[in-house]
């Protein structure tokens, strides 16, 4: 811990309230590289003891519901490997261990894995694109039994992997117990946090209506009649009669309920069976208050314990002949229990329903992004003031200070994801998150990147801004300008119906490509209405056509590894646009910007911008001033900062004679 200083570099004096408490009473210790030798040896002993020994064992990041973020009790890959990133697969053989992850986490993995692990840089030059490709090409894969918990791999992936392994004489096998759970002696208990209702004032549609729409979809699906069948008349066993929903955000959205089982996500562990005549929610009784129990009864939902789903499926307790619809993302164990004779695999209809935000949800997102923008401006004004006064502020302190501002906002329910607060080389790591005792001071000579967002009852927020507190060098200015041009190109796009985000993705990269620059992450993703920060089939890496009601982020960036990084992210709504030509009628779409946070112009190289891009930047910052200023009247520092940033000219003035520099403002 840094010693407390009395001079202007004492950043403790800039912290108040719970942030000060966290500093005085730390909740986290210094991260140490974990020695995994004993854990790996125990796992290998269990692999050998299987009735037919395993040659490999796969430990995914996901839980039984395919969640991106998982609860503490489901962090099995973190336990066995020591790697804490949110994406990656651990694969253990009898004499080696491999961690396969993408470029976002390569440096983090190198710092966290001990000598017993080999990092596989998925997507890197000459490397496999993912863990499946690595597995299939593994030199000793022939005639292997590869163990995995069938609940932790989707039907879609299991079928794909097995089809690729068959030619090598290998296959996936599914031990009855999760072998990591047998090794993990001090595994945290499952969450018992209560679920709560999400009012219709935020959802815009009651659960009964949503369930009715799902039932109509089930009835609209054609029966599963083989084209080789003598009779094309459907038998009862071929008709779809229900769907089993396993995705946690889909269950929460459909029932207008939320929970606290997973960090940053207002979700609860459950399964949901929706039949034509009944609905069964598999959820632990301890999580259900009298109010929630009455609500479930009122909307016609029976509650049973979470683990009862397996006996329910095995015994076919829906008591009707017919098929159950599952999505490709449903766990393979569910498919094995149902068998292919009793299920139909179709894309998730609830995911499609969730992605199309209704007007109440859209208006809620507008309000949430307005409040979050106010908090973000208060934070940037505070940080700018402290840095320019000479205080040393750590990345961790900056992140928590922004959280303090958000805590005071109406309807705040927590963070949407772990704060990304990064300066200098750390900003070149797209998913870097500072730890209290391993954090760097925010540099005055390199860009500072903050990617964060709040969870509010009326919306999930995700915003990134990159700022500079000194005099950026030409290389930083040129890269930042290219990132900004990509951001503007997406924001300004007008396109016909049927256009996917993937088709628009090149707009975000075109300016960077001109200079031989690029970024390896996606350009943007869907997000929820007080749900998950990554949601839906739509996004700029997806071939799903964008339609009115979709929401996506717009986040191009550039990362100069080992030096600095930058990203600009705003949230967008897909809306209909009136065009002058109106070719083919009312088919033209564009974006409405939700995010209301100024974009700093200090790193922008004006000579690189077109007239239209300059006007866009000026209009955006002026709009932020007009919208946010009424909400900042109690914060003179934030008002002054917002006024200065919205009126600031583009770039920095050239040095005057004698080396004097002038900052526009």
XYZ file of C-alpha atoms in Angstrom:
665
model
C 0.000 0.000 0.000
C 1.365 3.410 -0.912
C 2.313 5.560 2.113
C -0.021 8.400 2.968
C 1.479 11.702 1.857
C 0.626 15.230 2.953
C 1.441 16.955 -0.326
C -0.633 17.330 -3.463
C 0.237 13.790 -4.602
C -1.864 12.280 -1.786
C -4.700 10.749 -3.763
C -6.372 9.528 -0.558
C -7.660 13.048 -0.076
C -9.629 12.769 -3.298
C -11.649 9.787 -2.073
C -14.793 10.030 0.026
C -17.484 7.759 1.412
C -17.349 4.071 0.587
C -14.355 4.545 -1.706
C -12.358 5.820 1.264
C -13.603 2.860 3.307
C -12.385 0.442 0.674
C -8.994 2.125 0.682
C -8.654 2.029 4.467
C -10.076 -1.499 4.761
C -8.967 -3.366 1.622
C -11.166 -6.203 0.376
C -8.642 -7.783 -1.928
C -5.076 -8.931 -1.555
C -2.234 -8.945 -4.031
C -2.889 -11.530 -6.739
C -0.373 -14.333 -6.627
C 0.328 -16.866 -9.347
C -1.321 -20.070 -8.168
C 0.634 -23.317 -8.035
C -1.700 -25.715 -9.848
C 0.419 -28.864 -9.616
C -1.631 -30.556 -6.856
C -4.915 -29.708 -8.549
C -3.747 -31.065 -11.877
C -2.413 -34.269 -10.279
C -5.734 -34.877 -8.519
C -7.630 -34.280 -11.747
C -5.398 -36.718 -13.652
C -5.922 -39.366 -10.971
C -9.676 -39.017 -11.439
C -9.281 -39.196 -15.227
C -7.443 -42.524 -14.813
C -10.052 -43.891 -12.403
C -12.918 -43.515 -14.847
C -14.372 -46.881 -15.899
C -12.757 -46.246 -19.260
C -9.854 -43.851 -18.576
C -9.844 -40.387 -20.132
C -6.946 -39.089 -22.179
C -8.133 -35.478 -21.942
C -10.476 -33.384 -19.849
C -11.978 -30.067 -20.988
C -12.879 -27.331 -18.502
C -14.978 -24.578 -20.128
C -15.550 -21.072 -18.792
C -19.331 -21.353 -19.001
C -21.855 -22.649 -16.491
C -24.755 -25.042 -17.150
C -26.688 -22.189 -18.786
C -23.969 -21.009 -21.177
C -23.529 -17.760 -19.241
C -20.736 -15.347 -20.145
C -20.318 -14.282 -16.512
C -20.627 -17.072 -13.938
C -21.089 -17.250 -10.184
C -18.190 -17.982 -7.847
C -19.253 -21.638 -7.521
C -19.093 -22.088 -11.315
C -15.596 -20.660 -11.884
C -14.071 -24.064 -12.495
C -11.655 -23.033 -15.232
C -10.323 -20.262 -12.976
C -9.831 -22.793 -10.158
C -7.907 -25.355 -12.179
C -5.743 -22.900 -14.154
C -5.442 -19.722 -12.071
C -6.493 -17.664 -15.122
C -9.247 -15.182 -14.217
C -10.261 -13.878 -17.669
C -13.881 -14.291 -18.709
C -13.139 -16.324 -21.860
C -10.964 -19.357 -22.449
C -10.915 -23.148 -22.324
C -8.655 -25.305 -20.177
C -7.710 -28.687 -21.651
C -5.767 -31.132 -19.486
C -3.981 -34.231 -20.766
C -2.144 -36.820 -18.713
C 1.155 -34.966 -19.110
C 0.302 -31.368 -20.099
C -2.205 -28.581 -19.594
C -3.315 -25.953 -22.125
C -5.214 -22.679 -21.856
C -6.760 -21.548 -25.139
C -7.915 -17.919 -25.216
C -8.201 -15.028 -27.652
C -6.073 -11.906 -28.078
C -7.944 -9.915 -25.418
C -6.399 -12.087 -22.712
C -2.991 -13.195 -23.957
C -0.947 -10.916 -21.716
C -3.191 -11.539 -18.707
C -2.889 -15.290 -19.199
C 0.897 -15.076 -19.495
C 0.986 -13.256 -16.160
C -1.378 -15.641 -14.358
C -0.571 -19.142 -15.622
C 2.120 -21.076 -13.784
C 4.781 -23.282 -15.369
C 2.433 -26.279 -15.633
C 0.352 -24.553 -18.314
C 0.934 -23.748 -21.967
C -0.875 -20.723 -23.404
C -2.415 -21.230 -26.848
C -2.985 -17.858 -28.523
C -6.188 -18.542 -30.432
C -6.457 -16.471 -33.594
C -2.777 -15.550 -33.569
C -0.490 -15.982 -36.596
C -0.171 -19.679 -37.398
C -2.403 -20.648 -34.476
C -5.836 -22.309 -34.458
C -8.812 -19.925 -34.422
C -10.389 -21.513 -31.312
C -10.211 -24.421 -28.888
C -12.186 -26.740 -31.171
C -9.743 -26.324 -34.041
C -6.838 -26.804 -31.610
C -8.367 -29.995 -30.208
C -9.049 -31.569 -33.588
C -5.502 -30.813 -34.778
C -3.821 -31.995 -31.561
C -1.102 -34.491 -32.617
C -2.090 -37.199 -30.124
C -5.852 -36.869 -30.454
C -6.413 -40.178 -32.275
C -8.448 -42.843 -30.436
C -8.922 -40.608 -27.399
C -11.728 -40.389 -24.864
C -12.141 -36.700 -24.079
C -14.073 -35.919 -20.935
C -16.294 -32.891 -20.380
C -19.281 -32.120 -18.175
C -22.166 -32.365 -20.640
C -23.955 -29.510 -18.881
C -21.081 -27.150 -19.691
C -21.066 -27.577 -23.464
C -23.881 -26.598 -25.780
C -25.664 -29.008 -28.074
C -24.342 -27.013 -31.025
C -20.690 -27.305 -29.978
C -20.909 -30.931 -28.843
C -22.318 -32.025 -32.208
C -19.658 -30.018 -34.047
C -16.766 -31.376 -31.965
C -17.920 -34.991 -32.199
C -18.360 -34.732 -35.954
C -14.780 -33.462 -36.307
C -13.330 -36.048 -33.904
C -15.019 -39.047 -35.498
C -12.482 -39.301 -38.316
C -9.708 -39.542 -35.719
C -11.436 -42.336 -33.824
C -12.023 -40.045 -30.828
C -15.129 -38.773 -29.071
C -16.399 -36.653 -26.216
C -17.554 -38.540 -23.142
C -19.563 -37.189 -20.238
C -18.650 -38.409 -16.732
C -21.565 -38.503 -14.301
C -19.834 -36.033 -11.950
C -17.885 -32.914 -12.800
C -14.274 -33.893 -12.072
C -13.280 -30.339 -11.109
C -15.970 -30.329 -8.426
C -14.400 -33.455 -6.935
C -10.988 -31.749 -6.800
C -12.316 -28.361 -5.574
C -12.517 -29.018 -1.832
C -13.317 -25.439 -0.720
C -15.734 -24.649 -3.520
C -18.012 -21.682 -2.657
C -21.665 -22.519 -2.009
C -24.305 -21.626 -4.572
C -25.992 -18.265 -4.189
C -29.182 -18.127 -2.127
C -30.003 -14.509 -2.947
C -33.759 -13.865 -3.356
C -35.286 -13.117 -6.737
C -37.387 -9.985 -7.184
C -40.017 -8.675 -9.581
C -39.256 -6.228 -12.377
C -42.265 -3.884 -12.712
C -44.147 -3.350 -15.958
C -43.242 0.346 -15.845
C -39.773 -0.817 -16.926
C -40.643 -3.886 -19.037
C -43.549 -2.501 -21.087
C -45.153 -5.954 -21.368
C -46.435 -8.345 -18.726
C -45.205 -11.910 -18.423
C -48.569 -13.402 -19.387
C -48.404 -11.637 -22.749
C -44.825 -12.791 -23.330
C -45.710 -16.411 -22.489
C -48.681 -16.214 -24.864
C -46.359 -15.096 -27.665
C -44.013 -18.018 -26.952
C -46.930 -20.454 -27.076
C -48.095 -19.009 -30.394
C -44.566 -19.539 -31.727
C -44.514 -23.165 -30.518
C -47.828 -23.853 -32.272
C -46.554 -22.224 -35.467
C -43.585 -24.589 -35.795
C -44.107 -27.357 -38.357
C -44.142 -30.969 -37.136
C -40.966 -33.007 -37.485
C -41.946 -35.268 -40.394
C -39.169 -36.936 -42.318
C -39.193 -36.229 -46.043
C -38.825 -39.990 -46.528
C -41.937 -40.791 -44.466
C -44.692 -42.613 -46.341
C -47.306 -40.408 -44.712
C -46.952 -36.642 -44.466
C -49.695 -36.503 -41.872
C -48.235 -35.548 -38.484
C -48.326 -38.034 -35.646
C -48.743 -36.689 -32.079
C -45.111 -37.597 -31.349
C -43.945 -35.331 -34.185
C -45.771 -32.167 -33.078
C -43.966 -29.515 -31.024
C -45.769 -29.041 -27.726
C -43.356 -27.086 -25.483
C -39.978 -25.395 -25.162
C -37.344 -25.670 -22.447
C -35.538 -22.377 -21.832
C -32.132 -22.656 -20.159
C -30.597 -19.211 -20.850
C -30.760 -17.182 -17.630
C -31.343 -13.784 -19.238
C -34.156 -15.229 -21.376
C -35.876 -16.648 -18.282
C -35.518 -13.374 -16.352
C -36.826 -11.335 -19.302
C -39.766 -13.643 -20.039
C -41.018 -13.729 -16.434
C -40.200 -10.062 -15.614
C -38.058 -11.219 -12.695
C -34.481 -10.485 -11.726
C -31.942 -11.927 -9.275
C -28.439 -11.600 -7.848
C -26.770 -14.950 -8.483
C -24.143 -13.746 -10.971
C -21.788 -10.763 -10.645
C -22.818 -7.727 -12.737
C -25.870 -9.562 -14.112
C -29.313 -9.371 -12.443
C -29.981 -13.055 -13.079
C -30.930 -16.151 -11.101
C -30.214 -19.842 -11.670
C -33.298 -21.536 -13.083
C -34.795 -23.547 -15.923
C -38.166 -22.734 -17.491
C -40.507 -25.178 -19.219
C -43.216 -23.503 -21.303
C -45.900 -25.903 -22.522
C -49.125 -25.167 -24.335
C -51.070 -25.763 -21.108
C -48.559 -25.329 -18.304
C -45.423 -23.422 -17.296
C -42.901 -24.813 -14.792
C -40.088 -22.756 -13.256
C -37.257 -24.772 -11.710
C -35.983 -22.429 -8.993
C -34.910 -23.021 -5.402
C -37.676 -22.340 -2.877
C -35.296 -20.418 -0.595
C -35.046 -17.685 -3.242
C -38.800 -17.130 -3.485
C -40.527 -14.609 -1.214
C -44.259 -14.686 -0.522
C -44.692 -11.826 -2.983
C -42.891 -13.701 -5.757
C -44.745 -16.948 -4.970
C -48.091 -15.138 -5.266
C -46.952 -13.509 -8.506
C -45.955 -16.848 -10.048
C -49.274 -18.385 -9.072
C -51.118 -15.401 -10.531
C -49.439 -15.768 -13.941
C -49.934 -19.542 -13.978
C -46.366 -20.653 -13.309
C -45.694 -23.722 -11.174
C -42.450 -23.651 -9.165
C -40.320 -26.700 -8.525
C -36.798 -27.046 -7.124
C -33.873 -26.317 -9.442
C -32.537 -29.894 -9.569
C -35.991 -31.344 -10.276
C -35.582 -30.419 -13.926
C -33.662 -33.639 -14.554
C -36.316 -36.010 -13.194
C -38.977 -33.894 -14.938
C -37.234 -34.440 -18.285
C -36.379 -38.105 -17.726
C -39.916 -39.042 -16.661
C -41.602 -36.847 -19.304
C -43.776 -35.276 -16.646
C -45.498 -32.914 -19.095
C -47.750 -35.949 -19.776
C -48.277 -35.204 -23.433
C -46.878 -36.894 -26.476
C -44.846 -34.559 -28.644
C -41.549 -32.756 -29.026
C -39.784 -30.207 -26.813
C -38.037 -27.309 -28.578
C -34.552 -26.458 -27.351
C -32.069 -23.917 -28.714
C -28.635 -24.859 -30.101
C -27.115 -23.199 -26.997
C -28.922 -25.592 -24.626
C -26.548 -27.896 -22.759
C -25.802 -31.233 -24.364
C -26.900 -33.061 -21.233
C -30.443 -31.748 -21.727
C -30.382 -33.133 -25.265
C -29.060 -36.501 -24.048
C -31.787 -36.767 -21.410
C -34.552 -35.845 -23.846
C -33.022 -37.848 -26.748
C -33.280 -36.698 -30.338
C -36.647 -38.470 -30.654
C -38.205 -36.076 -28.154
C -36.705 -32.700 -29.061
C -36.464 -30.195 -31.871
C -33.449 -27.881 -32.076
C -34.367 -24.362 -33.246
C -32.871 -20.870 -32.750
C -34.055 -19.255 -29.510
C -37.282 -17.343 -30.088
C -37.039 -15.612 -26.704
C -33.606 -14.247 -27.667
C -35.263 -12.745 -30.752
C -38.081 -11.294 -28.612
C -35.625 -9.779 -26.133
C -33.553 -8.173 -28.872
C -36.518 -6.187 -30.208
C -36.898 -3.534 -27.528
C -40.402 -2.096 -27.115
C -40.977 1.645 -26.725
C -41.053 1.439 -22.920
C -37.692 -0.342 -22.878
C -36.220 2.125 -25.369
C -37.419 5.092 -23.354
C -35.959 3.462 -20.247
C -32.604 3.093 -21.996
C -32.692 6.760 -22.985
C -33.243 7.759 -19.343
C -30.584 5.331 -18.074
C -27.958 6.589 -20.526
C -28.791 10.177 -19.615
C -28.224 9.504 -15.902
C -25.114 7.467 -16.631
C -23.830 10.290 -18.833
C -24.277 12.772 -15.985
C -22.230 10.485 -13.719
C -19.557 10.027 -16.373
C -19.187 13.796 -16.854
C -18.959 14.400 -13.099
C -16.213 11.773 -13.004
C -14.219 13.146 -15.957
C -14.431 16.647 -14.494
C -13.218 15.367 -11.117
C -10.368 13.365 -12.676
C -9.276 16.213 -14.936
C -9.265 18.615 -11.986
C -7.255 16.322 -9.691
C -4.669 15.359 -12.302
C -4.134 18.981 -13.296
C -3.735 19.950 -9.636
C -0.842 17.502 -9.411
C -2.519 14.602 -7.596
C -1.402 11.076 -8.386
C -4.528 9.045 -9.114
C -4.372 5.292 -9.639
C -6.436 3.457 -12.221
C -8.212 1.643 -9.390
C -9.070 4.871 -7.562
C -10.422 6.422 -10.741
C -12.634 3.390 -11.411
C -14.072 3.387 -7.912
C -14.613 7.123 -7.938
C -16.768 6.748 -11.049
C -18.704 4.006 -9.269
C -19.307 6.412 -6.363
C -20.903 8.914 -8.715
C -23.081 6.174 -10.187
C -24.203 4.943 -6.758
C -25.983 8.259 -6.241
C -27.966 7.994 -9.484
C -31.658 7.081 -9.521
C -32.447 3.377 -10.088
C -28.774 2.352 -9.764
C -28.491 -1.392 -9.103
C -24.762 -2.029 -9.547
C -22.174 -2.153 -12.305
C -22.895 -3.738 -15.682
C -19.397 -5.275 -15.771
C -16.023 -4.885 -14.105
C -14.585 -1.398 -14.614
C -11.945 -1.129 -17.328
C -9.798 1.772 -16.140
C -6.456 1.811 -17.910
C -3.532 4.114 -18.577
C -0.430 3.697 -20.729
C 0.466 0.061 -21.554
C -2.552 -1.235 -19.611
C -4.885 0.585 -22.018
C -3.461 -1.614 -24.789
C -5.183 -4.577 -23.087
C -8.836 -4.347 -24.218
C -10.180 -6.112 -21.101
C -7.731 -4.906 -18.453
C -9.254 -4.251 -15.039
C -7.146 -2.734 -12.236
C -6.598 -4.443 -8.894
C -6.130 -2.351 -5.779
C -2.537 -3.361 -5.100
C -1.463 -3.915 -8.702
C -2.672 -0.679 -10.239
C -0.715 1.988 -12.086
C -0.816 5.757 -11.746
C -2.723 7.507 -14.503
C -0.116 8.968 -16.822
C -0.139 12.540 -18.084
C 1.771 11.449 -21.188
C -0.436 8.627 -22.472
C -4.150 8.140 -23.158
C -6.400 7.077 -20.276
C -9.205 4.680 -21.249
C -12.333 4.090 -19.174
C -14.869 1.477 -20.302
C -17.652 1.066 -17.763
C -21.379 1.231 -17.232
C -24.109 1.051 -14.642
C -26.996 -1.344 -14.219
C -30.198 0.637 -13.710
C -33.755 -0.597 -13.316
C -34.527 0.944 -16.691
C -31.430 -0.047 -18.644
C -27.936 -1.515 -18.923
C -25.212 0.972 -19.878
C -21.870 0.501 -21.646
C -19.688 3.538 -22.439
C -16.020 4.050 -23.320
C -14.119 7.294 -23.572
C -10.389 7.858 -23.998
C -8.831 11.118 -22.786
C -5.372 12.656 -22.514
C -4.238 14.921 -19.660
C -1.060 16.190 -21.291
C 0.187 16.827 -24.795
C -0.394 13.774 -27.021
C 2.271 12.890 -29.542
C 1.549 12.750 -33.305
C 1.285 8.940 -33.356
C -1.405 8.998 -30.642
C -3.294 11.798 -32.402
C -3.310 10.046 -35.762
C -4.488 6.725 -34.303
C -7.168 8.405 -32.190
C -8.424 10.350 -35.210
C -8.718 7.142 -37.226
C -10.666 5.504 -34.378
C -12.955 8.533 -34.213
C -13.535 8.432 -37.974
C -14.601 4.788 -37.697
C -16.907 5.653 -34.813
C -18.503 8.466 -36.811
C -18.876 6.258 -39.897
C -20.926 3.669 -37.994
C -22.956 6.304 -36.155
C -23.813 8.095 -39.418
C -24.591 4.990 -41.476
C -27.878 4.768 -43.389
C -28.678 1.360 -44.862
C -31.585 -0.649 -46.317
C -33.569 -3.333 -44.527
C -31.836 -6.698 -44.601
C -28.405 -5.238 -43.840
C -26.500 -7.031 -41.083
C -24.051 -5.553 -38.620
C -21.314 -7.661 -40.209
C -21.891 -5.872 -43.509
C -21.433 -2.504 -41.776
C -18.355 -3.532 -39.789
C -15.949 -2.395 -42.507
C -17.125 1.209 -41.983
C -15.574 1.207 -38.497
C -12.250 -0.166 -39.789
C -11.887 1.636 -43.125
C -10.082 4.702 -41.726
C -7.752 2.527 -39.626
C -7.014 0.224 -42.548
C -5.843 3.217 -44.577
C -2.909 3.513 -42.175
C -2.408 -0.234 -41.804
C -4.051 -0.262 -38.352
C -6.769 -2.526 -36.968
C -8.300 -3.995 -33.802
C -8.985 -7.671 -33.112
C -12.210 -7.421 -31.107
C -15.738 -6.940 -32.421
C -17.019 -3.474 -33.331
C -20.132 -3.775 -31.200
C -22.777 -5.971 -29.578
C -26.362 -5.926 -28.380
C -27.175 -5.190 -24.739
C -30.074 -5.664 -22.358
C -32.742 -3.711 -20.570
C -31.504 -4.220 -16.986
C -30.083 -7.559 -18.035
C -26.714 -8.530 -19.533
C -24.269 -6.157 -21.209
C -23.833 -8.610 -24.113
C -27.152 -9.717 -25.545
C -28.963 -10.876 -28.618
C -28.135 -12.256 -31.991
C -27.402 -8.798 -33.467
C -24.052 -7.018 -33.518
C -21.346 -5.905 -35.912
C -19.875 -9.418 -36.060
C -23.272 -10.998 -36.761
C -25.033 -11.823 -40.012
C -28.437 -11.229 -38.394
C -30.117 -8.273 -40.178
C -30.489 -5.142 -38.055
C -34.120 -4.106 -37.541
C -35.863 -1.237 -35.711
C -35.788 -1.905 -31.972
C -32.355 -3.501 -31.971
C -29.721 -1.801 -29.812
C -25.965 -2.121 -30.446
C -22.726 -0.593 -29.249
C -20.277 1.174 -31.572
C -16.737 0.689 -30.251
C -13.782 0.780 -32.650
C -10.343 1.073 -31.076
C -6.614 0.726 -31.568
C -4.025 -0.816 -29.249
C -0.318 -0.088 -29.471
C 0.866 -3.066 -27.447
C 3.198 -2.185 -24.596
C 2.577 1.560 -24.984
C -1.046 2.734 -25.042
C -4.556 1.990 -26.273
C -7.728 3.845 -27.174
C -11.393 3.081 -27.782
C -14.523 5.181 -28.269
C -17.831 3.472 -27.486
C -21.393 4.733 -27.701
C -24.712 2.874 -27.640
C -27.120 3.055 -30.564
C -30.772 2.273 -31.337
C -31.708 1.054 -34.817
C -34.468 3.338 -36.151
C -36.244 4.007 -39.437
C -34.826 6.927 -41.412
C -36.427 9.148 -44.022
C -34.141 9.564 -47.034
C -34.335 12.012 -49.895
C -34.494 9.353 -52.582
C -36.608 6.836 -50.615
C -35.724 4.172 -53.193
C -37.931 1.087 -52.793
C -40.052 2.881 -50.190
C -39.787 3.056 -46.394
C -36.950 0.546 -46.065
C -34.100 2.757 -44.849
C -32.574 2.424 -41.404
C -30.024 4.314 -39.316
C -28.990 4.868 -35.720
C -30.116 7.015 -32.808
C -27.293 7.660 -30.324
C -28.078 6.884 -26.674
C -24.726 7.797 -25.122
C -24.422 11.373 -23.967
C -20.781 11.912 -22.993
C -18.503 14.406 -24.820
C -15.664 13.100 -26.959
C -12.400 14.825 -26.102
C -10.952 16.724 -29.082
C -7.408 17.112 -27.732
C -6.110 14.038 -29.546
C -7.983 14.744 -32.785
C -5.910 15.784 -35.792
C -8.155 18.297 -37.533
C -6.446 18.073 -40.917
C -7.416 14.392 -41.176
C -11.155 15.025 -40.731
C -13.623 15.791 -43.492
C -15.964 18.744 -43.214
C -18.807 16.360 -42.301
C -16.752 14.629 -39.590
C -15.817 17.968 -38.008
C -19.462 18.963 -37.951
C -20.475 15.617 -36.430
C -17.964 16.044 -33.605
C -19.059 19.620 -32.935
C -22.751 18.641 -32.995
C -22.222 15.687 -30.658
C -20.390 17.716 -28.017
C -22.891 20.596 -28.299
C -25.748 18.133 -27.869
C -24.100 16.717 -24.740
C -23.827 20.254 -23.349
C -27.478 21.087 -24.048
C -28.807 17.834 -22.580
C -26.532 17.398 -19.547
C -26.064 20.958 -18.302
C -29.485 21.189 -16.530
C -28.534 18.121 -14.436
C -25.167 19.526 -13.292
C -26.237 22.772 -11.637
C -25.131 21.464 -8.227
C -21.628 20.674 -9.507
C -19.739 23.772 -10.627
C -16.638 21.781 -11.500
C -18.604 19.497 -13.835
C -20.417 22.459 -15.396
C -17.152 24.220 -16.156
C -15.597 21.068 -17.563
C -18.608 20.318 -19.775
C -18.712 23.892 -21.068
C -14.998 23.800 -21.889
C -15.085 20.392 -23.579
C -18.175 21.174 -25.653
C -16.700 24.449 -26.896
C -13.074 23.341 -27.266
C -11.583 23.615 -30.730
C -10.190 20.512 -32.362
C -6.643 19.498 -31.460
C -3.865 21.439 -29.750
C -2.298 24.698 -30.840
C 1.274 24.518 -32.098
C 4.008 25.378 -29.577
C 4.685 29.091 -29.363
C 8.240 30.524 -29.502
C 10.255 29.422 -26.494
C 8.348 26.129 -26.211
C 5.181 27.572 -24.649
C 2.179 25.383 -25.451
C -1.399 26.558 -25.575
C -4.385 24.322 -24.946
C -7.603 25.437 -26.621
C -10.378 25.986 -24.115
